[in-house]
XYZ file of C-alpha atoms in Angstrom:
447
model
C 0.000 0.000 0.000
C 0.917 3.500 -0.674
C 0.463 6.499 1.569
C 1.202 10.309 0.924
C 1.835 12.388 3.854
C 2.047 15.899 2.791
C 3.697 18.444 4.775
C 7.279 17.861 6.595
C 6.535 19.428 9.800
C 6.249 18.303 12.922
C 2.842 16.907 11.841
C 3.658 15.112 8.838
C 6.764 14.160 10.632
C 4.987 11.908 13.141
C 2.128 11.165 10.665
C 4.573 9.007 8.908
C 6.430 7.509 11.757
C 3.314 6.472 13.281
C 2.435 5.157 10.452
C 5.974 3.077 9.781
C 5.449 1.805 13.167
C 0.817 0.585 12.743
C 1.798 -0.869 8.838
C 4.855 -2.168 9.360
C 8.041 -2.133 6.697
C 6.060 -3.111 3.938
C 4.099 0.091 3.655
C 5.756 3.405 1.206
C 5.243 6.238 2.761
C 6.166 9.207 1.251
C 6.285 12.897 2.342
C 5.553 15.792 -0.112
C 6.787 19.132 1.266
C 6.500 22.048 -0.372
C 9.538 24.044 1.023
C 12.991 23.001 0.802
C 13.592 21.512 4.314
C 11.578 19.428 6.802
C 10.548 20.880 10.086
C 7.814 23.685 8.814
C 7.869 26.293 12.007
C 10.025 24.220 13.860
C 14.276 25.101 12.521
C 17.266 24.806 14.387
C 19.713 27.145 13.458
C 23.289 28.070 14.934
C 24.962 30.972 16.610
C 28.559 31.478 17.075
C 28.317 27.943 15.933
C 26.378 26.087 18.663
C 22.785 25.021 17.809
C 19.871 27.572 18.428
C 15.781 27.156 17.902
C 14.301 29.742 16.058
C 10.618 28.833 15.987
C 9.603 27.107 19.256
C 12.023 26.921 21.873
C 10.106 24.761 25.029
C 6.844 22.745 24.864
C 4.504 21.997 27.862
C 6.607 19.658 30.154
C 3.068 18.662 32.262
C 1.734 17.032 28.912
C 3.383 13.847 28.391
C 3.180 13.471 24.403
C 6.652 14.698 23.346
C 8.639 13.445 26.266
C 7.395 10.010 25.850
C 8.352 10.567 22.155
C 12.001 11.346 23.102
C 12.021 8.278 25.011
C 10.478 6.230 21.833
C 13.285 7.389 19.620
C 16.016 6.915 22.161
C 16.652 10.676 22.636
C 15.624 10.479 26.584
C 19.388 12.094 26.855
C 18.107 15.131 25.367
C 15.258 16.151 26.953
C 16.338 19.560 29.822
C 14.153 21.480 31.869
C 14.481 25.378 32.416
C 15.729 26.930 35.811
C 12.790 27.407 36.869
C 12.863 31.836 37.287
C 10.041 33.552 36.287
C 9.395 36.010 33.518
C 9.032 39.695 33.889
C 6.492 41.911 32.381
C 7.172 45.344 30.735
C 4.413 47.587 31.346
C 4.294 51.506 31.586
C 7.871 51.726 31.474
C 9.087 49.786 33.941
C 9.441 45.654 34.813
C 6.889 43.724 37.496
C 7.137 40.379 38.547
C 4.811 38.265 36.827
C 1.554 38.045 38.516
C 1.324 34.741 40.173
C -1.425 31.987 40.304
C -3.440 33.462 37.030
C -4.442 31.157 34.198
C -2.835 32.566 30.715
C -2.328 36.282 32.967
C -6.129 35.865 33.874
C -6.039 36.550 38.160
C -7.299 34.251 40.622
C -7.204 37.130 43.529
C -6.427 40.918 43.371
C -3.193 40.944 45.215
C -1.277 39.097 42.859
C -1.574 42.315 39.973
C -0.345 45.113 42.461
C 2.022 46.999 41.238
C 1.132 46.490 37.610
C -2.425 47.546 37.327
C -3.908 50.872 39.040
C -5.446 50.711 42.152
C -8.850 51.416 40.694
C -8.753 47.927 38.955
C -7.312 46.104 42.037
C -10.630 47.544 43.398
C -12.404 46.021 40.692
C -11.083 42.900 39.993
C -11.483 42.291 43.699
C -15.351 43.185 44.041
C -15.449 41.001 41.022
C -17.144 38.253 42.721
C -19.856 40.775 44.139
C -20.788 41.655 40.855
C -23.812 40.021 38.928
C -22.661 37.627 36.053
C -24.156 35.481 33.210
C -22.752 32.758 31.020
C -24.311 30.821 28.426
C -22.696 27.310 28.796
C -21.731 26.056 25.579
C -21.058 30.038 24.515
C -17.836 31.563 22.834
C -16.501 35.172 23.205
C -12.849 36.721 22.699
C -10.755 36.789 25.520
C -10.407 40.406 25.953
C -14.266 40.488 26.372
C -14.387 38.814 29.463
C -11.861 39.736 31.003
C -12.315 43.725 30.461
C -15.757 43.539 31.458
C -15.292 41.694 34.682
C -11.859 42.892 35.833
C -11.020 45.714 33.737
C -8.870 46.738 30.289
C -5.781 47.180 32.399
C -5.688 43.402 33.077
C -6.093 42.259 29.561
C -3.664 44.642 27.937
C -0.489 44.047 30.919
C -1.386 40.861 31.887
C -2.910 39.015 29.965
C -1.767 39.885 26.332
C 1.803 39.139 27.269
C 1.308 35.478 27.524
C -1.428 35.476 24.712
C 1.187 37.040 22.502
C 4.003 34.499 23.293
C 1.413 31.213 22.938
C -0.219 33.026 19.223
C 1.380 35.516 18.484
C -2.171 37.055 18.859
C -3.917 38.870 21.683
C -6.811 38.569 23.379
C -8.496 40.529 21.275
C -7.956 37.426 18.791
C -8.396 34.691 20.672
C -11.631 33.046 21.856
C -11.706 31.778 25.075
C -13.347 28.015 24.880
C -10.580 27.018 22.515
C -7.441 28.564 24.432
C -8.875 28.518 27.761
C -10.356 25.158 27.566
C -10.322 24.446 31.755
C -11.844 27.905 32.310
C -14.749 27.431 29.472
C -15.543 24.192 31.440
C -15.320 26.029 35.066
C -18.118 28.646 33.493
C -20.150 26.019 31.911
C -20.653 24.369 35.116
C -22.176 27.162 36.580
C -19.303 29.581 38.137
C -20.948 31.936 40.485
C -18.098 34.999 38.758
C -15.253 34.589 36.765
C -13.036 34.355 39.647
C -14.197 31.418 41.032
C -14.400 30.223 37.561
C -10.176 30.945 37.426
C -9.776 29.240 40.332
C -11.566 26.185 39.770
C -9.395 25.874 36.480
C -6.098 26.751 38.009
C -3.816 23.107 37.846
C -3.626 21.811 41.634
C -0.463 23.776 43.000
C 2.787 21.457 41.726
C 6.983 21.643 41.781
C 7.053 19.766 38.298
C 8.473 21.752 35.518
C 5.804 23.110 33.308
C 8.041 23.182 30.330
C 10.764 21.037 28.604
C 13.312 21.896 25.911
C 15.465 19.465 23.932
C 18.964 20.290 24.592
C 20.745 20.532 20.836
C 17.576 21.669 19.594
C 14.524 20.454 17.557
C 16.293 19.656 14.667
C 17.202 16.297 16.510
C 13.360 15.312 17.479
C 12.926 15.674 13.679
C 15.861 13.847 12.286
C 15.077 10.675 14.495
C 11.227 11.098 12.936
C 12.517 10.888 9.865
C 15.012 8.615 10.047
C 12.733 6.187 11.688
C 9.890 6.532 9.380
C 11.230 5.013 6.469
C 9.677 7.599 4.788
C 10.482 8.764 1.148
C 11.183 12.888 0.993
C 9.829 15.122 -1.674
C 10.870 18.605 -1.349
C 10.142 21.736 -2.936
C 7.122 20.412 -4.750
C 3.679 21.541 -4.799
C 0.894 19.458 -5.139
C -3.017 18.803 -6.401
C -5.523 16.079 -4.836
C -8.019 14.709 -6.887
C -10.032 11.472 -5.809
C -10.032 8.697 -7.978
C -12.396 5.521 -7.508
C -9.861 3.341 -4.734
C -7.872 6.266 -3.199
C -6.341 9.731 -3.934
C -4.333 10.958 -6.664
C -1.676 13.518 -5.720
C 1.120 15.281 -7.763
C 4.034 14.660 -8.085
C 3.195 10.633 -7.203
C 0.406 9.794 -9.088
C -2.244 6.876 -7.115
C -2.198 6.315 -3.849
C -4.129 4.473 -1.342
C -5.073 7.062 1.292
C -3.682 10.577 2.212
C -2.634 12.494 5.328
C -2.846 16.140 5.021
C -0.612 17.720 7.639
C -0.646 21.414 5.945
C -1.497 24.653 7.273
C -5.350 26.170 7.573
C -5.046 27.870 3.885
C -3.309 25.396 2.059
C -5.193 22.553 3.338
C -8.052 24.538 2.078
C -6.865 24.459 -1.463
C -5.978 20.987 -1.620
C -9.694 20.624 -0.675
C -12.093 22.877 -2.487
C -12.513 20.420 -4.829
C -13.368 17.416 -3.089
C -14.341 18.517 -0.179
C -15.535 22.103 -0.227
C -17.521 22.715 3.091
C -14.337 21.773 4.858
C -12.163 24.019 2.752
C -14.726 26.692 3.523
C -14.141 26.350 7.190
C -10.450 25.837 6.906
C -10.307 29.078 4.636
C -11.921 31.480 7.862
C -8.931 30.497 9.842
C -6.719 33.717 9.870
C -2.945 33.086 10.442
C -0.682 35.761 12.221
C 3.489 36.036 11.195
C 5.921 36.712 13.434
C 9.686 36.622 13.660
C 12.487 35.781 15.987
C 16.498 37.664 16.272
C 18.674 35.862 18.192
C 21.404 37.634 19.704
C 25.029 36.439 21.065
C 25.987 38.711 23.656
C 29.371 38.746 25.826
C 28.640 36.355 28.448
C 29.017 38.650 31.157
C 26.757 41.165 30.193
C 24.541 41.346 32.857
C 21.307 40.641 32.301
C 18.295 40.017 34.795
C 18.031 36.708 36.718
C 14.672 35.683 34.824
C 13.460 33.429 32.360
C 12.245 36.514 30.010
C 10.232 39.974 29.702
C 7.375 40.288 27.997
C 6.120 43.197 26.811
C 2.331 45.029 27.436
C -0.082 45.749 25.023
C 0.433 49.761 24.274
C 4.334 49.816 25.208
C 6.070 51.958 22.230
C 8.523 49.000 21.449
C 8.754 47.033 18.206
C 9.532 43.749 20.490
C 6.825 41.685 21.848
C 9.001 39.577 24.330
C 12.409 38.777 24.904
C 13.404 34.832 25.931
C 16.808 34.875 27.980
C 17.708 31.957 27.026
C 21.107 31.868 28.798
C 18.960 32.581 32.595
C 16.236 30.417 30.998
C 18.028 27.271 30.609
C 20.821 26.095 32.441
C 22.355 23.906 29.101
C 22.521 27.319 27.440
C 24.300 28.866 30.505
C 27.429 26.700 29.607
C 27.904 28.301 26.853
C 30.506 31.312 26.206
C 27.918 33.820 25.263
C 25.097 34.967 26.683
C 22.108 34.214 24.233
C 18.789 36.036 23.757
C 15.902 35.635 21.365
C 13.502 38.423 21.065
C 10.242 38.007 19.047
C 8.630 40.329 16.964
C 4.929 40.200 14.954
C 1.139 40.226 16.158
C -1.876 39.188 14.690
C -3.143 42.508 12.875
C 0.118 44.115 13.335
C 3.310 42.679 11.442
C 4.318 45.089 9.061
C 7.607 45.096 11.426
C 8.347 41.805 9.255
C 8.941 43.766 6.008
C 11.978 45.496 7.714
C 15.498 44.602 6.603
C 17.441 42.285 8.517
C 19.561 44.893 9.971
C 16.605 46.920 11.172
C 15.332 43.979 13.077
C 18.394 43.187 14.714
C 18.852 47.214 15.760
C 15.191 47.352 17.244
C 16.033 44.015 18.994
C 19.113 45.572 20.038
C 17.354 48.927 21.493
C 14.182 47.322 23.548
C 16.706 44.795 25.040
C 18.661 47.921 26.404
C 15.234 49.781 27.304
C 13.676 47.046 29.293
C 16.935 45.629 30.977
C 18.951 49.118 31.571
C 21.449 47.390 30.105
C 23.798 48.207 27.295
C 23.912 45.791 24.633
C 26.568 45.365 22.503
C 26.017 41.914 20.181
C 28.992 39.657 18.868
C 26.467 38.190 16.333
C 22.817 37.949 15.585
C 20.227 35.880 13.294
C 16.710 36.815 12.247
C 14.542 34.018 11.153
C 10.799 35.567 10.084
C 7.931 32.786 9.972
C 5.080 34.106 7.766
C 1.728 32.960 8.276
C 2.878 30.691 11.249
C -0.023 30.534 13.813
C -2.994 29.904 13.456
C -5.496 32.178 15.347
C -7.529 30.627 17.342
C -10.527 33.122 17.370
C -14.354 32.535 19.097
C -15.888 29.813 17.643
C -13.035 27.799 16.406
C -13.532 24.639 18.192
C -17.302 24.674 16.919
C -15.439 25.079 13.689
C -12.819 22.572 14.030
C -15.712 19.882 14.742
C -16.968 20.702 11.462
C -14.252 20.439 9.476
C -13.467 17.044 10.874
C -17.502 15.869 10.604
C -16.826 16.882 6.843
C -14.018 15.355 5.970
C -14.985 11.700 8.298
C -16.655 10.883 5.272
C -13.533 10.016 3.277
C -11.902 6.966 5.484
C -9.110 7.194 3.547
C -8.088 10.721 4.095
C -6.344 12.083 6.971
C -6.397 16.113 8.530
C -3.449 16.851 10.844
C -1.709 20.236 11.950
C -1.553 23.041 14.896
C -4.462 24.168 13.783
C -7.056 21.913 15.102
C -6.212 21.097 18.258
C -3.323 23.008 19.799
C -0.945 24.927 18.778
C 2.053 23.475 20.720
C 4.322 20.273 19.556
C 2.545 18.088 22.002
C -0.349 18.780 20.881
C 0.793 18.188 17.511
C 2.225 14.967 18.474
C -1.155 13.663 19.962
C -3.224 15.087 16.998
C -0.904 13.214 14.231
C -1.103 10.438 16.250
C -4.626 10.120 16.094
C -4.538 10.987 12.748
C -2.581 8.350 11.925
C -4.237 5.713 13.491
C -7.404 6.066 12.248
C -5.796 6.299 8.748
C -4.155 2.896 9.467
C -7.317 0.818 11.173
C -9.018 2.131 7.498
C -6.299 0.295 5.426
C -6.285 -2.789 7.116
């Protein structure tokens, strides 16, 4: 039998390794990507030669997907955890500690915001619970919505967009609540008296595990090992058609094959479907994307930078940065290192015309909010800008009513396969589980 993964991301990657491992040897698999490498948002580059990741940089450590997938391939050697500080927020000109015990910035008490929001909306957010509230389980509004109109604008612009920003690249203007706030959409639909009992009823139980994990020379060996172990066939550079033929698929370049995994973004899954499938491409079509892009910087190692994780930056600040990982505080593997690295992140959904700038501007803005928000001076031995067009899906109100029916409307064809981050998270575990799926149920249908 003959299966046709096509895209070489993390997706696709797993798509086809799950599927080596369900249909055994005697199955060709082959992946069609359209660019010229494998990996999609995930690339490891280098920096004063040592490897760097300039897409994702951590996953969720609490979900067990990709760590049991290190451990799978072997790589159980490179899986590190971060140092555990905490990020910093840069709002009205000045650093706070990141407010502690909120869900995605979102407060479960008052006291944890002072100091970054006006004592007028500590007020408010704690007489929050007094107030008289209404939700409509099963109901979808943007994140910003709620949380302006029960605790105030303050909270979603300085606390709450920073981490919205780093997880999207959007805001919560952008994103809808039930599909990136699944625990609190369940805490309201079971009848949460105000939305502060509703953040505490979703908060995870108080734990000393890490909540993230890295891989320690980068993603680029997570996605060799997929590869490698797939068994797969690699088409690059290619673009292709589906049609659907009476026993399977037809795809260019390959000609027949017996069922298809489509592990593409929103817009280009569309295309491959508007023909066969054209309520589904529909759907797929109204999911916006948002670019961003990501400088790395090499920096003497002793320039002294803050003891924390990262900053990220308010909604309203007059910086061209969104956040700034440092990577060298952030991760004790990268501490080892003789430079001090940073990676700051620029683009928004709605808001990434700073992409169009030359290299050299990017690295110079980098440069310049680094030294505003650390009073610091910066003086790089080396940078990199990597810029990731149409990378994230948004996941705005209503999506997972919409990702329900682009799965209903493509269940018809048993033999074709929908994959990617965006369905059903946008992080690589969520990836992993989602190709997994994907993958099995593609399998059980050809044998």
């Amino acid at each position: 039998m003959r299966i046709a993964v096509v895209g070489g991301g993390i997706s696709g990657l797993v798509s086809a390794y799950r599927l080596r491992g369900l249909l055994g040897r005697d199955a060709e698999i082959v992946v069609v990507e359209r660019g010229e490498r494998l990996g999609g948002i995930l690339y490891t580059g280098e920096i004063n030669g040592d490897p760097v990741d300039l897409g994702a940089e951590a996953f969720v450590g609490r979900r067990p997907e990709v760590i049991e997938l290190l451990s799978e391939l072997g790589l159980d050697d490179q899986l590190v955890r971060p140092a555990g500080l905490r990020p910093l927020i840069w709002s009205e000109g000045r650093t706070h500690a990141m407010p502690a015990r909120t869900l995605m910035g979102i407060p479960s008490d008052a006291e944890s915001l002072r100091g970054l929001v006006s004592e007028e909306t500590l007020e408010r957010v704690a007489a929050e619970p007094d107030q008289l509230f209404s939700w409509r389980p099963g109901s979808d509004i943007d994140v910003y919505s709620l949380v302006a109109d029960r605790f105030g604008a303050e909270v979603a612009d300085r606390s709450v967009d920073p981490l919205l920003g780093g997880v999207y690249a959007g805001s919560s203007r952008s994103i809808g609540v039930r599909a990136a706030l699944p625990a609190l959409a369940a805490a309201l639909d079971k009848g949460a008296p105000n939305l502060t009992h509703a953040v505490g009823a979703a908060l995870p139980p108080p734990s000393d595990a890490p909540v993230f994990g890295g891989i320690r020379d980068g993603y680029r060996v997570l996605l060799e090992a997929l590869a490698q172990r797939s068994g797969a066939q690699f088409i690059t550079g290619e673009a292709t058609d589906l049609t659907r033929t009476a026993t399977g698929w037809r795809l260019a370049p390959l000609g027949e094959v017996d069922a298809v995994i489509l592990a593409t973004p929103a817009p280009a899954t569309a295309r491959l479907l508007e023909d066969e499938a054209p309520a589904a491409a529909s759907l797929l079509a109204g999911i916006e994307l948002s670019s961003s892009a990501v400088v790395a910087l090499a920096l003497p190692r002793e320039t002294p930078l803050p003891q924390n994780s990262g900053i990220l930056v308010a909604t309203r600040e007059p910086l061209s940065a969104k956040a700034f990982t440092l990577s060298s505080r952030k991760w004790p593997h990268l501490a080892e290192r003789e430079i001090a690295l940073v990676r700051a992140s620029f683009g928004k959904f709605g808001d990434d015309a700073v992409l169009a700038w030359p290299d050299g501007e990017l690295v110079a803005a980098a440069v310049a909010d680094l030294a505003t928000v650390t009073a610091v001076p910066i003086s790089p031995l080396s940078a990199t800008v990597q810029r990731w067009p149409g990378a994230l899906a948004q996941y705005a109100p209503g999506h997972t009513t919409r990702v329900a029916e682009i799965e209903s409307a493509t269940a018809e064809f048993d033999n074709l396969g929908i994959t990617g981050a965006y369905l059903h998270g946008v992080g690589v575990p969520a990836c992993v589980a989602s190709a997994t799926a994907t993958a099995q149920r593609i399998a059980a249908a050809l044998t």
